[in-house]
PDB file of C-alpha atoms in Angstrom:
ATOM      1  CA  MET A   1     -14.966  16.530 -15.994  1.00  0.00           C
ATOM      2  CA  GLU A   2     -12.674  19.329 -14.793  1.00  0.00           C
ATOM      3  CA  PRO A   3      -9.091  18.303 -13.808  1.00  0.00           C
ATOM      4  CA  LEU A   4      -8.040  18.991 -10.102  1.00  0.00           C
ATOM      5  CA  ILE A   5      -4.800  20.983 -10.178  1.00  0.00           C
ATOM      6  CA  ILE A   6      -3.218  22.364  -6.791  1.00  0.00           C
ATOM      7  CA  GLU A   7      -0.011  24.138  -6.695  1.00  0.00           C
ATOM      8  CA  GLY A   8       2.430  22.714  -4.108  1.00  0.00           C
ATOM      9  CA  THR A   9       3.730  24.458  -0.815  1.00  0.00           C
ATOM     10  CA  PRO A  10       6.459  23.582   1.576  1.00  0.00           C
ATOM     11  CA  LYS A  11       3.892  21.431   3.383  1.00  0.00           C
ATOM     12  CA  THR A  12       1.474  20.151   0.947  1.00  0.00           C
ATOM     13  CA  PRO A  13       2.250  18.629  -2.391  1.00  0.00           C
ATOM     14  CA  THR A  14       1.319  19.283  -6.180  1.00  0.00           C
ATOM     15  CA  VAL A  15      -1.719  17.567  -7.083  1.00  0.00           C
ATOM     16  CA  ARG A  16      -2.772  17.127 -10.842  1.00  0.00           C
ATOM     17  CA  PHE A  17      -5.624  14.802 -11.385  1.00  0.00           C
ATOM     18  CA  ASP A  18      -6.787  14.715 -15.141  1.00  0.00           C
ATOM     19  CA  ALA A  19      -9.956  12.651 -15.774  1.00  0.00           C
ATOM     20  CA  ASP A  20      -9.532  12.854 -19.793  1.00  0.00           C
ATOM     21  CA  LYS A  21      -5.945  11.350 -19.708  1.00  0.00           C
ATOM     22  CA  GLY A  22      -6.821   9.206 -16.522  1.00  0.00           C
ATOM     23  CA  VAL A  23      -3.649  10.304 -14.902  1.00  0.00           C
ATOM     24  CA  ILE A  24      -3.769  11.218 -11.057  1.00  0.00           C
ATOM     25  CA  GLU A  25      -0.351  12.523  -9.724  1.00  0.00           C
ATOM     26  CA  ILE A  26       0.733  13.479  -6.221  1.00  0.00           C
ATOM     27  CA  LYS A  27       4.100  15.035  -5.819  1.00  0.00           C
ATOM     28  CA  GLY A  28       6.241  16.881  -3.177  1.00  0.00           C
ATOM     29  CA  ARG A  29       5.624  17.004   0.418  1.00  0.00           C
ATOM     30  CA  SER A  30       2.767  16.162   2.784  1.00  0.00           C
ATOM     31  CA  ILE A  31       3.172  17.384   6.208  1.00  0.00           C
ATOM     32  CA  PRO A  32       0.257  19.602   7.111  1.00  0.00           C
ATOM     33  CA  GLU A  33      -0.635  19.508  10.865  1.00  0.00           C
ATOM     34  CA  ASN A  34      -4.283  18.632   9.674  1.00  0.00           C
ATOM     35  CA  SER A  35      -4.306  16.784   6.450  1.00  0.00           C
ATOM     36  CA  VAL A  36      -8.034  16.085   6.174  1.00  0.00           C
ATOM     37  CA  GLU A  37      -8.792  19.343   5.038  1.00  0.00           C
ATOM     38  CA  PHE A  38      -6.237  19.182   2.246  1.00  0.00           C
ATOM     39  CA  TYR A  39      -6.911  15.748   1.248  1.00  0.00           C
ATOM     40  CA  LYS A  40     -10.854  16.260   1.037  1.00  0.00           C
ATOM     41  CA  PRO A  41     -10.945  17.752  -2.395  1.00  0.00           C
ATOM     42  CA  LEU A  42      -8.896  14.913  -3.697  1.00  0.00           C
ATOM     43  CA  VAL A  43     -11.047  12.157  -2.325  1.00  0.00           C
ATOM     44  CA  ASP A  44     -14.282  13.881  -3.529  1.00  0.00           C
ATOM     45  CA  TRP A  45     -12.804  14.182  -6.918  1.00  0.00           C
ATOM     46  CA  LEU A  46     -11.946  10.697  -7.109  1.00  0.00           C
ATOM     47  CA  GLU A  47     -15.663   9.737  -5.857  1.00  0.00           C
ATOM     48  CA  GLU A  48     -16.805  11.496  -8.903  1.00  0.00           C
ATOM     49  CA  TYR A  49     -14.208   9.938 -11.453  1.00  0.00           C
ATOM     50  CA  LYS A  50     -15.246   6.632 -10.213  1.00  0.00           C
ATOM     51  CA  LYS A  51     -18.783   6.798 -11.828  1.00  0.00           C
ATOM     52  CA  ASN A  52     -17.138   7.055 -15.136  1.00  0.00           C
ATOM     53  CA  PRO A  53     -13.351   6.198 -15.435  1.00  0.00           C
ATOM     54  CA  GLN A  54     -10.889   5.707 -18.028  1.00  0.00           C
ATOM     55  CA  PRO A  55     -10.290   2.106 -18.987  1.00  0.00           C
ATOM     56  CA  LYS A  56      -6.832   2.716 -17.537  1.00  0.00           C
ATOM     57  CA  THR A  57      -5.932   5.018 -14.649  1.00  0.00           C
ATOM     58  CA  THR A  58      -2.087   5.740 -13.978  1.00  0.00           C
ATOM     59  CA  VAL A  59      -1.583   6.723 -10.396  1.00  0.00           C
ATOM     60  CA  ASN A  60       2.110   8.518  -9.742  1.00  0.00           C
ATOM     61  CA  ILE A  61       2.769   9.108  -6.113  1.00  0.00           C
ATOM     62  CA  GLN A  62       6.082  10.768  -5.902  1.00  0.00           C
ATOM     63  CA  LEU A  63       6.618  12.125  -1.967  1.00  0.00           C
ATOM     64  CA  GLU A  64       9.668  13.374  -0.687  1.00  0.00           C
ATOM     65  CA  TYR A  65       8.257  13.469   2.854  1.00  0.00           C
ATOM     66  CA  PHE A  66       4.805  12.609   4.413  1.00  0.00           C
ATOM     67  CA  ASN A  67       3.791  12.876   8.071  1.00  0.00           C
ATOM     68  CA  THR A  68       1.366   9.999   9.852  1.00  0.00           C
ATOM     69  CA  SER A  69      -1.523  12.526   9.462  1.00  0.00           C
ATOM     70  CA  SER A  70      -1.153  12.338   5.582  1.00  0.00           C
ATOM     71  CA  SER A  71      -0.695   8.716   5.373  1.00  0.00           C
ATOM     72  CA  LYS A  72      -4.355   7.992   6.538  1.00  0.00           C
ATOM     73  CA  CYS A  73      -5.322  10.437   4.076  1.00  0.00           C
ATOM     74  CA  ILE A  74      -3.025   8.767   1.359  1.00  0.00           C
ATOM     75  CA  LEU A  75      -5.008   5.269   2.277  1.00  0.00           C
ATOM     76  CA  ASP A  76      -8.423   6.940   1.460  1.00  0.00           C
ATOM     77  CA  VAL A  77      -7.121   8.122  -1.815  1.00  0.00           C
ATOM     78  CA  PHE A  78      -5.961   4.562  -2.340  1.00  0.00           C
ATOM     79  CA  LYS A  79      -9.199   3.237  -1.405  1.00  0.00           C
ATOM     80  CA  LYS A  80     -11.076   5.145  -3.926  1.00  0.00           C
ATOM     81  CA  LEU A  81      -8.744   3.616  -6.344  1.00  0.00           C
ATOM     82  CA  GLU A  82      -9.318   0.320  -5.053  1.00  0.00           C
ATOM     83  CA  ALA A  83     -12.947   0.691  -5.639  1.00  0.00           C
ATOM     84  CA  ILE A  84     -12.352   1.577  -9.460  1.00  0.00           C
ATOM     85  CA  HIS A  85     -10.094  -1.189  -9.953  1.00  0.00           C
ATOM     86  CA  LYS A  86     -12.529  -3.472  -8.285  1.00  0.00           C
ATOM     87  CA  ALA A  87     -15.117  -2.408 -10.947  1.00  0.00           C
ATOM     88  CA  ARG A  88     -12.892  -3.870 -13.256  1.00  0.00           C
ATOM     89  CA  HIS A  89     -11.069  -0.832 -14.497  1.00  0.00           C
ATOM     90  CA  ASP A  90      -7.206  -1.142 -14.822  1.00  0.00           C
ATOM     91  CA  VAL A  91      -5.647   0.926 -12.310  1.00  0.00           C
ATOM     92  CA  GLU A  92      -1.659   1.005 -12.144  1.00  0.00           C
ATOM     93  CA  ILE A  93       0.019   2.863  -9.158  1.00  0.00           C
ATOM     94  CA  ASN A  94       3.628   4.006  -9.394  1.00  0.00           C
ATOM     95  CA  TRP A  95       5.442   4.484  -5.947  1.00  0.00           C
ATOM     96  CA  TYR A  96       8.482   6.675  -6.478  1.00  0.00           C
ATOM     97  CA  TYR A  97      11.254   7.005  -3.997  1.00  0.00           C
ATOM     98  CA  GLU A  98      14.428   8.573  -4.028  1.00  0.00           C
ATOM     99  CA  GLU A  99      17.573   6.231  -4.061  1.00  0.00           C
ATOM    100  CA  ASP A 100      18.480   5.089  -1.027  1.00  0.00           C
ATOM    101  CA  ASP A 101      15.371   6.020   0.640  1.00  0.00           C
ATOM    102  CA  GLU A 102      14.323   2.993   2.376  1.00  0.00           C
ATOM    103  CA  ASP A 103      11.744   4.384   4.502  1.00  0.00           C
ATOM    104  CA  MET A 104       9.655   5.663   1.475  1.00  0.00           C
ATOM    105  CA  LEU A 105      10.179   2.304   0.060  1.00  0.00           C
ATOM    106  CA  GLU A 106       8.739   0.482   2.918  1.00  0.00           C
ATOM    107  CA  ALA A 107       5.728   3.175   3.249  1.00  0.00           C
ATOM    108  CA  GLY A 108       4.954   2.340  -0.390  1.00  0.00           C
ATOM    109  CA  GLU A 109       5.068  -1.905   0.492  1.00  0.00           C
ATOM    110  CA  ASP A 110       2.968  -1.061   3.569  1.00  0.00           C
ATOM    111  CA  TYR A 111       0.063   0.314   1.291  1.00  0.00           C
ATOM    112  CA  GLU A 112       0.672  -2.200  -1.193  1.00  0.00           C
ATOM    113  CA  SER A 113      -0.210  -5.090   1.534  1.00  0.00           C
ATOM    114  CA  ILE A 114      -3.497  -3.215   2.461  1.00  0.00           C
ATOM    115  CA  ILE A 115      -4.755  -2.239  -1.030  1.00  0.00           C
ATOM    116  CA  ARG A 116      -5.633  -4.687  -3.905  1.00  0.00           C
ATOM    117  CA  ILE A 117      -4.133  -3.042  -6.531  1.00  0.00           C
ATOM    118  CA  PRO A 118      -0.649  -3.589  -8.060  1.00  0.00           C
ATOM    119  CA  PHE A 119       2.278  -1.297  -7.290  1.00  0.00           C
ATOM    120  CA  LYS A 120       5.379  -0.690  -9.087  1.00  0.00           C
ATOM    121  CA  MET A 121       7.836   0.681  -6.907  1.00  0.00           C
ATOM    122  CA  ILE A 122      10.386   3.015  -8.739  1.00  0.00           C
ATOM    123  CA  GLU A 123      13.586   4.318  -7.641  1.00  0.00           C
ATOM    124  CA  ILE A 124      14.775   7.755  -8.617  1.00  0.00           C
ATOM    125  CA  VAL A 125      18.401   7.745  -9.158  1.00  0.00           C
ATOM    126  CA  GLU A 126      20.014  10.627  -9.484  1.00  0.00           C
TER     127      GLU A 126
ATOM    128  CA  MET B   1       6.384  23.350  43.513  1.00  0.00           C
ATOM    129  CA  ASN B   2       9.686  21.031  43.352  1.00  0.00           C
ATOM    130  CA  PHE B   3       9.992  20.683  39.613  1.00  0.00           C
ATOM    131  CA  SER B   4      11.314  23.875  37.988  1.00  0.00           C
ATOM    132  CA  ILE B   5      10.709  24.020  34.191  1.00  0.00           C
ATOM    133  CA  GLU B   6      13.880  26.495  34.034  1.00  0.00           C
ATOM    134  CA  ASP B   7      15.997  23.757  35.559  1.00  0.00           C
ATOM    135  CA  TYR B   8      14.870  21.230  33.155  1.00  0.00           C
ATOM    136  CA  TYR B   9      15.181  23.164  30.070  1.00  0.00           C
ATOM    137  CA  ALA B  10      18.870  24.111  31.060  1.00  0.00           C
ATOM    138  CA  ASP B  11      19.539  20.584  31.625  1.00  0.00           C
ATOM    139  CA  LEU B  12      18.411  19.698  28.087  1.00  0.00           C
ATOM    140  CA  ILE B  13      20.350  22.273  26.263  1.00  0.00           C
ATOM    141  CA  ASP B  14      23.682  20.853  27.033  1.00  0.00           C
ATOM    142  CA  GLY B  15      25.918  19.952  24.252  1.00  0.00           C
ATOM    143  CA  ASN B  16      25.815  20.840  20.639  1.00  0.00           C
ATOM    144  CA  VAL B  17      22.350  22.629  20.492  1.00  0.00           C
ATOM    145  CA  LEU B  18      21.166  23.112  17.020  1.00  0.00           C
ATOM    146  CA  LEU B  19      17.678  24.473  18.278  1.00  0.00           C
ATOM    147  CA  ALA B  20      16.166  25.041  21.754  1.00  0.00           C
ATOM    148  CA  TYR B  21      12.647  26.809  22.163  1.00  0.00           C
ATOM    149  CA  LYS B  22      10.300  26.977  25.011  1.00  0.00           C
ATOM    150  CA  GLY B  23       6.959  28.851  24.477  1.00  0.00           C
ATOM    151  CA  SER B  24       3.935  28.522  22.565  1.00  0.00           C
ATOM    152  CA  ILE B  25       3.695  25.891  20.179  1.00  0.00           C
ATOM    153  CA  THR B  26       2.092  27.032  17.140  1.00  0.00           C
ATOM    154  CA  THR B  27       1.932  26.272  13.577  1.00  0.00           C
ATOM    155  CA  ASP B  28       4.339  29.196  12.589  1.00  0.00           C
ATOM    156  CA  LEU B  29       6.630  27.903  15.145  1.00  0.00           C
ATOM    157  CA  ILE B  30       6.745  24.447  13.781  1.00  0.00           C
ATOM    158  CA  ASN B  31       7.444  25.721  10.210  1.00  0.00           C
ATOM    159  CA  ASN B  32      10.106  28.001  11.339  1.00  0.00           C
ATOM    160  CA  VAL B  33      11.601  25.068  13.309  1.00  0.00           C
ATOM    161  CA  LEU B  34      11.630  22.972  10.184  1.00  0.00           C
ATOM    162  CA  ASP B  35      13.096  25.614   8.157  1.00  0.00           C
ATOM    163  CA  THR B  36      15.571  26.011  10.293  1.00  0.00           C
ATOM    164  CA  ILE B  37      16.691  22.484  10.930  1.00  0.00           C
ATOM    165  CA  GLU B  38      16.469  21.825   7.118  1.00  0.00           C
ATOM    166  CA  SER B  39      19.239  24.396   6.672  1.00  0.00           C
ATOM    167  CA  LYS B  40      21.181  23.106   9.427  1.00  0.00           C
ATOM    168  CA  LEU B  41      21.140  19.468   8.149  1.00  0.00           C
ATOM    169  CA  GLN B  42      22.501  20.666   4.834  1.00  0.00           C
ATOM    170  CA  ASP B  43      25.232  22.315   6.268  1.00  0.00           C
ATOM    171  CA  PHE B  44      26.282  19.455   8.064  1.00  0.00           C
ATOM    172  CA  ASN B  45      26.692  17.523   4.872  1.00  0.00           C
ATOM    173  CA  GLU B  46      24.720  14.540   6.275  1.00  0.00           C
ATOM    174  CA  PRO B  47      23.848  11.882   3.623  1.00  0.00           C
ATOM    175  CA  SER B  48      20.420  12.331   2.298  1.00  0.00           C
ATOM    176  CA  LYS B  49      19.320   9.112   4.415  1.00  0.00           C
ATOM    177  CA  VAL B  50      20.019  10.756   7.620  1.00  0.00           C
ATOM    178  CA  ARG B  51      18.786  14.110   6.701  1.00  0.00           C
ATOM    179  CA  LYS B  52      15.367  12.728   5.741  1.00  0.00           C
ATOM    180  CA  LYS B  53      15.153  10.375   8.628  1.00  0.00           C
ATOM    181  CA  VAL B  54      16.010  13.590  11.119  1.00  0.00           C
ATOM    182  CA  TYR B  55      13.713  15.647   9.348  1.00  0.00           C
ATOM    183  CA  ASN B  56      10.736  13.078   9.223  1.00  0.00           C
ATOM    184  CA  VAL B  57      11.007  12.217  12.875  1.00  0.00           C
ATOM    185  CA  LEU B  58      11.297  16.076  13.818  1.00  0.00           C
ATOM    186  CA  VAL B  59       7.938  16.553  11.867  1.00  0.00           C
ATOM    187  CA  GLU B  60       6.427  13.459  13.721  1.00  0.00           C
ATOM    188  CA  SER B  61       7.531  14.903  17.234  1.00  0.00           C
ATOM    189  CA  LEU B  62       6.640  18.673  16.631  1.00  0.00           C
ATOM    190  CA  GLN B  63       3.048  17.426  15.223  1.00  0.00           C
ATOM    191  CA  ASN B  64       2.668  15.117  18.264  1.00  0.00           C
ATOM    192  CA  LEU B  65       3.621  18.024  20.758  1.00  0.00           C
ATOM    193  CA  PHE B  66       1.255  20.228  18.762  1.00  0.00           C
ATOM    194  CA  HIS B  67      -1.864  17.900  19.200  1.00  0.00           C
ATOM    195  CA  HIS B  68      -1.289  16.568  22.734  1.00  0.00           C
ATOM    196  CA  ILE B  69      -0.457  19.695  24.788  1.00  0.00           C
ATOM    197  CA  ASP B  70      -2.731  19.834  27.542  1.00  0.00           C
ATOM    198  CA  ASP B  71      -3.033  23.458  28.459  1.00  0.00           C
ATOM    199  CA  LEU B  72      -2.816  24.547  31.876  1.00  0.00           C
ATOM    200  CA  PRO B  73      -6.159  26.382  32.895  1.00  0.00           C
ATOM    201  CA  GLU B  74      -6.012  30.002  32.068  1.00  0.00           C
ATOM    202  CA  ASP B  75      -4.765  32.035  35.506  1.00  0.00           C
ATOM    203  CA  TYR B  76      -3.417  28.898  36.647  1.00  0.00           C
ATOM    204  CA  ASP B  77      -0.031  29.751  36.348  1.00  0.00           C
ATOM    205  CA  GLU B  78       0.855  32.771  34.735  1.00  0.00           C
ATOM    206  CA  GLU B  79       4.206  31.594  33.931  1.00  0.00           C
ATOM    207  CA  TYR B  80       3.329  29.461  31.033  1.00  0.00           C
ATOM    208  CA  GLU B  81       1.877  30.776  27.841  1.00  0.00           C
ATOM    209  CA  PRO B  82      -1.108  28.815  26.363  1.00  0.00           C
ATOM    210  CA  ARG B  83      -0.041  25.816  24.351  1.00  0.00           C
ATOM    211  CA  PHE B  84       3.366  25.804  26.270  1.00  0.00           C
ATOM    212  CA  GLY B  85       6.036  23.257  25.009  1.00  0.00           C
ATOM    213  CA  ILE B  86       9.441  22.867  25.019  1.00  0.00           C
ATOM    214  CA  LEU B  87      11.761  21.744  22.054  1.00  0.00           C
ATOM    215  CA  VAL B  88      15.321  20.912  21.953  1.00  0.00           C
ATOM    216  CA  VAL B  89      17.352  19.491  19.213  1.00  0.00           C
ATOM    217  CA  THR B  90      20.919  18.473  19.877  1.00  0.00           C
ATOM    218  CA  LYS B  91      23.720  16.897  18.070  1.00  0.00           C
ATOM    219  CA  GLU B  92      25.476  14.224  20.169  1.00  0.00           C
ATOM    220  CA  LYS B  93      28.232  11.929  19.209  1.00  0.00           C
ATOM    221  CA  ASN B  94      26.900   9.612  16.270  1.00  0.00           C
ATOM    222  CA  ARG B  95      23.287  10.638  16.990  1.00  0.00           C
ATOM    223  CA  TYR B  96      20.780  13.321  16.806  1.00  0.00           C
ATOM    224  CA  ARG B  97      18.457  13.992  20.007  1.00  0.00           C
ATOM    225  CA  ILE B  98      15.166  15.488  19.593  1.00  0.00           C
ATOM    226  CA  SER B  99      13.720  16.322  23.116  1.00  0.00           C
ATOM    227  CA  THR B 100       9.921  17.587  23.375  1.00  0.00           C
ATOM    228  CA  GLY B 101       8.160  18.521  26.580  1.00  0.00           C
ATOM    229  CA  ASN B 102       4.647  19.418  27.226  1.00  0.00           C
ATOM    230  CA  PHE B 103       2.161  19.436  30.028  1.00  0.00           C
ATOM    231  CA  ILE B 104      -0.139  16.362  30.527  1.00  0.00           C
ATOM    232  CA  LYS B 105      -3.281  15.877  32.616  1.00  0.00           C
ATOM    233  CA  ASN B 106      -2.279  13.183  35.382  1.00  0.00           C
ATOM    234  CA  GLU B 107      -5.132  11.038  34.290  1.00  0.00           C
ATOM    235  CA  LYS B 108      -3.695  10.506  30.696  1.00  0.00           C
ATOM    236  CA  ILE B 109      -0.264   9.275  31.933  1.00  0.00           C
ATOM    237  CA  ALA B 110      -1.098   5.586  32.483  1.00  0.00           C
ATOM    238  CA  TYR B 111      -2.567   5.344  28.992  1.00  0.00           C
ATOM    239  CA  LEU B 112       0.620   7.139  27.060  1.00  0.00           C
ATOM    240  CA  LYS B 113       3.045   5.205  29.311  1.00  0.00           C
ATOM    241  CA  GLU B 114       1.093   1.929  28.404  1.00  0.00           C
ATOM    242  CA  LYS B 115       1.446   2.940  24.787  1.00  0.00           C
ATOM    243  CA  ILE B 116       4.963   3.723  24.862  1.00  0.00           C
ATOM    244  CA  ASP B 117       6.226   0.770  26.914  1.00  0.00           C
ATOM    245  CA  LYS B 118       4.314  -1.551  24.194  1.00  0.00           C
ATOM    246  CA  ILE B 119       6.195   0.270  21.198  1.00  0.00           C
ATOM    247  CA  ASN B 120       9.464  -0.057  23.277  1.00  0.00           C
ATOM    248  CA  ASP B 121       8.871  -3.575  23.559  1.00  0.00           C
ATOM    249  CA  SER B 122       8.031  -4.278  20.080  1.00  0.00           C
ATOM    250  CA  SER B 123      10.346  -5.952  17.288  1.00  0.00           C
ATOM    251  CA  ARG B 124      10.632  -4.205  14.010  1.00  0.00           C
ATOM    252  CA  ASN B 125       8.016  -6.378  12.609  1.00  0.00           C
ATOM    253  CA  ASP B 126       5.570  -5.776  15.539  1.00  0.00           C
ATOM    254  CA  LEU B 127       5.681  -2.312  14.813  1.00  0.00           C
ATOM    255  CA  LYS B 128       5.257  -2.930  11.166  1.00  0.00           C
ATOM    256  CA  ASP B 129       2.062  -4.702  11.951  1.00  0.00           C
ATOM    257  CA  MET B 130       0.831  -2.451  14.590  1.00  0.00           C
ATOM    258  CA  TYR B 131       1.579   0.540  12.289  1.00  0.00           C
ATOM    259  CA  LYS B 132      -0.456  -1.076   9.153  1.00  0.00           C
ATOM    260  CA  PHE B 133      -3.276  -1.901  11.803  1.00  0.00           C
ATOM    261  CA  ILE B 134      -3.656   1.583  13.151  1.00  0.00           C
ATOM    262  CA  LEU B 135      -3.311   2.892   9.424  1.00  0.00           C
ATOM    263  CA  ASN B 136      -6.126   0.851   8.045  1.00  0.00           C
ATOM    264  CA  HIS B 137      -8.554   0.722  11.295  1.00  0.00           C
ATOM    265  CA  GLN B 138      -8.373   3.881  13.437  1.00  0.00           C
ATOM    266  CA  LYS B 139      -9.949   7.089  12.235  1.00  0.00           C
ATOM    267  CA  LEU B 140      -8.208  10.428  12.236  1.00  0.00           C
ATOM    268  CA  SER B 141      -9.026  12.415  15.467  1.00  0.00           C
ATOM    269  CA  ASP B 142     -10.632  15.874  14.990  1.00  0.00           C
ATOM    270  CA  LYS B 143      -7.170  17.231  15.629  1.00  0.00           C
ATOM    271  CA  GLY B 144      -5.831  15.473  12.827  1.00  0.00           C
ATOM    272  CA  GLY B 145      -3.621  13.274  14.748  1.00  0.00           C
ATOM    273  CA  GLY B 146      -3.849   9.553  13.914  1.00  0.00           C
ATOM    274  CA  GLY B 147      -2.445   7.613  16.752  1.00  0.00           C
ATOM    275  CA  LEU B 148       0.434   6.792  14.221  1.00  0.00           C
ATOM    276  CA  GLY B 149       3.238   9.368  15.568  1.00  0.00           C
ATOM    277  CA  LEU B 150       5.094   7.369  18.214  1.00  0.00           C
ATOM    278  CA  VAL B 151       4.675   3.958  16.268  1.00  0.00           C
ATOM    279  CA  ASP B 152       6.282   5.732  13.249  1.00  0.00           C
ATOM    280  CA  ILE B 153       8.965   7.380  15.044  1.00  0.00           C
ATOM    281  CA  ALA B 154      10.026   3.997  16.652  1.00  0.00           C
ATOM    282  CA  ARG B 155       9.877   2.448  13.183  1.00  0.00           C
ATOM    283  CA  LYS B 156      12.023   5.052  11.769  1.00  0.00           C
ATOM    284  CA  THR B 157      14.642   5.378  14.512  1.00  0.00           C
ATOM    285  CA  GLY B 158      15.004   1.688  15.194  1.00  0.00           C
ATOM    286  CA  ASN B 159      15.633   3.169  18.833  1.00  0.00           C
ATOM    287  CA  LYS B 160      13.450   3.072  21.963  1.00  0.00           C
ATOM    288  CA  LEU B 161      11.738   5.960  23.109  1.00  0.00           C
ATOM    289  CA  LYS B 162      12.824   7.771  26.141  1.00  0.00           C
ATOM    290  CA  TYR B 163      10.651   9.159  28.325  1.00  0.00           C
ATOM    291  CA  VAL B 164       9.790  10.729  31.940  1.00  0.00           C
ATOM    292  CA  PHE B 165       6.644  12.288  33.462  1.00  0.00           C
ATOM    293  CA  ILE B 166       7.650  14.893  36.160  1.00  0.00           C
ATOM    294  CA  PRO B 167       5.088  15.718  38.553  1.00  0.00           C
ATOM    295  CA  PHE B 168       3.697  19.063  38.601  1.00  0.00           C
ATOM    296  CA  ASP B 169       1.038  19.184  40.854  1.00  0.00           C
ATOM    297  CA  ASP B 170      -2.192  16.866  41.756  1.00  0.00           C
ATOM    298  CA  LYS B 171      -3.628  17.615  38.293  1.00  0.00           C
ATOM    299  CA  TYR B 172      -0.735  18.090  35.877  1.00  0.00           C
ATOM    300  CA  SER B 173       2.563  16.519  35.034  1.00  0.00           C
ATOM    301  CA  PHE B 174       5.256  17.348  32.663  1.00  0.00           C
ATOM    302  CA  PHE B 175       5.961  14.710  29.733  1.00  0.00           C
ATOM    303  CA  ASN B 176       9.326  14.986  28.447  1.00  0.00           C
ATOM    304  CA  LEU B 177      10.214  12.458  25.395  1.00  0.00           C
ATOM    305  CA  ASP B 178      13.700  11.979  23.992  1.00  0.00           C
ATOM    306  CA  VAL B 179      14.002  10.384  20.451  1.00  0.00           C
ATOM    307  CA  PHE B 180      17.515   9.437  19.069  1.00  0.00           C
ATOM    308  CA  ILE B 181      18.110   9.050  15.485  1.00  0.00           C
ATOM    309  CA  ASP B 182      21.693   7.412  14.686  1.00  0.00           C
ATOM    310  CA  GLU B 183      23.855   9.211  12.334  1.00  0.00           C
ATOM    311  CA  VAL B 184      24.992   5.768  10.975  1.00  0.00           C
ATOM    312  CA  VAL B 185      22.131   4.419   9.544  1.00  0.00           C
ATOM    313  CA  VAL B 186      22.378   0.528  10.285  1.00  0.00           C
ATOM    314  CA  ASN B 187      21.079  -1.687   7.574  1.00  0.00           C
ATOM    315  CA  LYS B 188      17.419  -2.703   8.708  1.00  0.00           C
ATOM    316  CA  ASN B 189      17.799  -5.969   7.461  1.00  0.00           C
ATOM    317  CA  SER B 190      20.733  -6.778   9.136  1.00  0.00           C
TER     318      SER B 190
END
């Protein structure tokens, strides 16, 4: 399966989805006015990956900012991952937040309480 | 017409204004505003916690404005460009204020007022539950808005949303929203 690679912009994150390694990464800022358009290929890719995932999938989410429009799309991404996890494949979500960014930590905890996959909260100390 | 946007705008741009704009609210405008405010916040040497909060809340405020402006019908009043809105960011003593203003159809006022009042009456935990419920149960609108913006702003700022609906005519009013971000971020758990 082809990897999905999208370079970041000031309003959209860098995306690296690698099916061979089982590594899913979203990093940077996600603040587009309409996020559905941006996230559709990510959700579609995961739908395909779900058919034949690696025994272990590692998910790294490292966002500096995200808006509420993106928050729903990110939940859609997590729901695809949850389906993979439910099918008895290992999925680990690493939620990175910058030192002192309580809002970002809390956002991760919100997702953790909705999605049935273990989250690891990782503080980035500069 | 009793209500003058000019006067209202003039009242808003009192004090230490970081940015004031009235006109069409477009994607380009939003990008420019975000860039400008981000660099000003850098100049102020605010701790990253405050910088991020102001930036985050500004993004939501602008995108709320972008998604919810009701356009006055064409030829209705030539004074106002399409997608007309107002944005003023000021630095007050110990806090930032983000004011946005836009036309709204009168029939939508009751719903919006009820929504804001409910948010203002909610505790921190209620807001968290409300946010999670909307996140998990409500579909994104065609415009990309999710109905989460105001709840998110209230959660992040920990302050009440201050609003007023100024009657414009029998069909439209002007909706002004003031959002405050404290410079000293109080520990949420205390």
